[in-house]
Amino acid sequence: MIDIVIHVLSAGLLLTGAAFALVGGVGLVRFPDLYTRLHAGGITDTIAPLLIIAGLILQAGVSILTIKLLLILLFLLFTTPTASHATVRAAIAAGIKPQGSEDPTKERASSNT
Amino acid sequence: MSPILLATILAIFTTMALALWRALKGPTVYDTIVAVNAFGTKTVLLIALITLFTGNHDLIDVALVYALINFIAVIAVLKLIDRHDLAAAEDLADD
């Protein structure tokens, strides 16, 4: 009985994580500029490992494999947001403007004159 | 349980193909870095999934090392593009 519950729970976690990864991949291709692509790639890079590795831990049971999977999850949760942050910082320092960031000021300037 | 693992592996492969397309096409170099970062994270997940799929539990060490190497590679490439030098020490935050 408990085996079936664990298997169903694990399957749900794995498939949800796979769906999040796919959505992130589609966003990476479809979104119009760098910062929106980073939003798709960066956020799904945090949630997909969380769900998939949680599903794998449920399947692995209590062993050395579980500890190593937890370590991988810990590293990914620390490093992926850090890499996203560093990429945005480097892109802004290089002078790349977010799409649409200049339109409101133009409209305001034209309405004032 | 194996069909679920196989479906997840195929979804991760599709995501990696999409990320690779963006990395090859990306207009700026930062688009490429975002795509390569996503690609690397998905590679770690793929290796972890293949570990459980094949039952060869030694493979998990590869995923563990790859998670660290991926982060260091992204940061190193960013620094190389930003400073044109991996050994540069000065802080350019004021620019």
JSON list of C-alpha atoms in Angstrom, two decimals, chain A residues 2-67:
[
{"chain": "A", "resi": 2, "resn": "ILE", "atom": "CA", "xyz": [2.67, 2.50, 1.03]},
{"chain": "A", "resi": 3, "resn": "ASP", "atom": "CA", "xyz": [4.69, 1.49, -2.04]},
{"chain": "A", "resi": 4, "resn": "ILE", "atom": "CA", "xyz": [1.86, 2.49, -4.36]},
{"chain": "A", "resi": 5, "resn": "VAL", "atom": "CA", "xyz": [1.47, 5.86, -2.61]},
{"chain": "A", "resi": 6, "resn": "ILE", "atom": "CA", "xyz": [5.21, 6.57, -2.93]},
{"chain": "A", "resi": 7, "resn": "HIS", "atom": "CA", "xyz": [5.23, 5.56, -6.61]},
{"chain": "A", "resi": 8, "resn": "VAL", "atom": "CA", "xyz": [2.24, 7.74, -7.49]},
{"chain": "A", "resi": 9, "resn": "LEU", "atom": "CA", "xyz": [3.69, 10.70, -5.57]},
{"chain": "A", "resi": 10, "resn": "SER", "atom": "CA", "xyz": [7.08, 10.23, -7.25]},
{"chain": "A", "resi": 11, "resn": "ALA", "atom": "CA", "xyz": [5.50, 9.99, -10.71]},
{"chain": "A", "resi": 12, "resn": "GLY", "atom": "CA", "xyz": [3.53, 13.18, -10.09]},
{"chain": "A", "resi": 13, "resn": "LEU", "atom": "CA", "xyz": [6.64, 15.08, -8.96]},
{"chain": "A", "resi": 14, "resn": "LEU", "atom": "CA", "xyz": [8.71, 13.83, -11.93]},
{"chain": "A", "resi": 15, "resn": "LEU", "atom": "CA", "xyz": [6.08, 14.66, -14.55]},
{"chain": "A", "resi": 16, "resn": "THR", "atom": "CA", "xyz": [5.38, 18.11, -13.03]},
{"chain": "A", "resi": 17, "resn": "GLY", "atom": "CA", "xyz": [9.11, 18.84, -13.06]},
{"chain": "A", "resi": 18, "resn": "ALA", "atom": "CA", "xyz": [9.39, 17.69, -16.67]},
{"chain": "A", "resi": 19, "resn": "ALA", "atom": "CA", "xyz": [6.45, 19.95, -17.62]},
{"chain": "A", "resi": 20, "resn": "PHE", "atom": "CA", "xyz": [8.15, 22.94, -15.93]},
{"chain": "A", "resi": 21, "resn": "ALA", "atom": "CA", "xyz": [11.40, 22.18, -17.77]},
{"chain": "A", "resi": 22, "resn": "LEU", "atom": "CA", "xyz": [9.56, 22.04, -21.11]},
{"chain": "A", "resi": 23, "resn": "VAL", "atom": "CA", "xyz": [7.75, 25.34, -20.43]},
{"chain": "A", "resi": 24, "resn": "GLY", "atom": "CA", "xyz": [11.12, 26.93, -19.61]},
{"chain": "A", "resi": 25, "resn": "GLY", "atom": "CA", "xyz": [12.61, 25.63, -22.85]},
{"chain": "A", "resi": 26, "resn": "VAL", "atom": "CA", "xyz": [9.70, 26.98, -24.90]},
{"chain": "A", "resi": 27, "resn": "GLY", "atom": "CA", "xyz": [10.02, 30.35, -23.12]},
{"chain": "A", "resi": 28, "resn": "LEU", "atom": "CA", "xyz": [13.74, 30.38, -23.86]},
{"chain": "A", "resi": 29, "resn": "VAL", "atom": "CA", "xyz": [12.94, 30.14, -27.58]},
{"chain": "A", "resi": 30, "resn": "ARG", "atom": "CA", "xyz": [9.78, 32.27, -27.80]},
{"chain": "A", "resi": 31, "resn": "PHE", "atom": "CA", "xyz": [10.41, 35.30, -25.56]},
{"chain": "A", "resi": 32, "resn": "PRO", "atom": "CA", "xyz": [11.46, 38.52, -27.30]},
{"chain": "A", "resi": 33, "resn": "ASP", "atom": "CA", "xyz": [14.50, 39.86, -25.42]},
{"chain": "A", "resi": 34, "resn": "LEU", "atom": "CA", "xyz": [17.31, 38.82, -23.09]},
{"chain": "A", "resi": 35, "resn": "TYR", "atom": "CA", "xyz": [15.67, 39.63, -19.74]},
{"chain": "A", "resi": 36, "resn": "THR", "atom": "CA", "xyz": [12.40, 37.83, -20.48]},
{"chain": "A", "resi": 37, "resn": "ARG", "atom": "CA", "xyz": [14.37, 34.80, -21.69]},
{"chain": "A", "resi": 38, "resn": "LEU", "atom": "CA", "xyz": [16.37, 34.90, -18.47]},
{"chain": "A", "resi": 39, "resn": "HIS", "atom": "CA", "xyz": [13.07, 34.94, -16.55]},
{"chain": "A", "resi": 40, "resn": "ALA", "atom": "CA", "xyz": [11.91, 31.76, -18.34]},
{"chain": "A", "resi": 41, "resn": "GLY", "atom": "CA", "xyz": [15.28, 30.00, -18.13]},
{"chain": "A", "resi": 42, "resn": "GLY", "atom": "CA", "xyz": [16.22, 31.08, -14.61]},
{"chain": "A", "resi": 43, "resn": "ILE", "atom": "CA", "xyz": [12.95, 30.36, -12.84]},
{"chain": "A", "resi": 44, "resn": "THR", "atom": "CA", "xyz": [12.36, 26.96, -14.42]},
{"chain": "A", "resi": 45, "resn": "ASP", "atom": "CA", "xyz": [15.99, 26.09, -13.63]},
{"chain": "A", "resi": 46, "resn": "THR", "atom": "CA", "xyz": [15.08, 26.44, -9.94]},
{"chain": "A", "resi": 47, "resn": "ILE", "atom": "CA", "xyz": [11.69, 24.69, -9.84]},
{"chain": "A", "resi": 48, "resn": "ALA", "atom": "CA", "xyz": [12.41, 21.81, -12.25]},
{"chain": "A", "resi": 49, "resn": "PRO", "atom": "CA", "xyz": [15.43, 20.39, -10.31]},
{"chain": "A", "resi": 50, "resn": "LEU", "atom": "CA", "xyz": [13.49, 20.79, -7.05]},
{"chain": "A", "resi": 51, "resn": "LEU", "atom": "CA", "xyz": [10.57, 18.67, -8.30]},
{"chain": "A", "resi": 52, "resn": "ILE", "atom": "CA", "xyz": [12.57, 16.13, -10.33]},
{"chain": "A", "resi": 53, "resn": "ILE", "atom": "CA", "xyz": [15.17, 15.44, -7.62]},
{"chain": "A", "resi": 54, "resn": "ALA", "atom": "CA", "xyz": [12.40, 15.21, -4.99]},
{"chain": "A", "resi": 55, "resn": "GLY", "atom": "CA", "xyz": [10.75, 12.57, -7.18]},
{"chain": "A", "resi": 56, "resn": "LEU", "atom": "CA", "xyz": [14.05, 10.72, -7.59]},
{"chain": "A", "resi": 57, "resn": "ILE", "atom": "CA", "xyz": [14.68, 10.79, -3.82]},
{"chain": "A", "resi": 58, "resn": "LEU", "atom": "CA", "xyz": [11.29, 9.16, -3.22]},
{"chain": "A", "resi": 59, "resn": "GLN", "atom": "CA", "xyz": [12.30, 6.37, -5.62]},
{"chain": "A", "resi": 60, "resn": "ALA", "atom": "CA", "xyz": [15.83, 5.92, -4.28]},
{"chain": "A", "resi": 61, "resn": "GLY", "atom": "CA", "xyz": [14.78, 5.20, -0.70]},
{"chain": "A", "resi": 62, "resn": "VAL", "atom": "CA", "xyz": [17.22, 5.67, 2.20]},
{"chain": "A", "resi": 63, "resn": "SER", "atom": "CA", "xyz": [20.76, 5.13, 0.90]},
{"chain": "A", "resi": 64, "resn": "ILE", "atom": "CA", "xyz": [23.95, 6.99, -0.05]},
{"chain": "A", "resi": 65, "resn": "LEU", "atom": "CA", "xyz": [22.20, 7.88, -3.32]},
{"chain": "A", "resi": 66, "resn": "THR", "atom": "CA", "xyz": [19.68, 10.02, -1.41]},
{"chain": "A", "resi": 67, "resn": "ILE", "atom": "CA", "xyz": [22.45, 12.02, 0.26]}
]
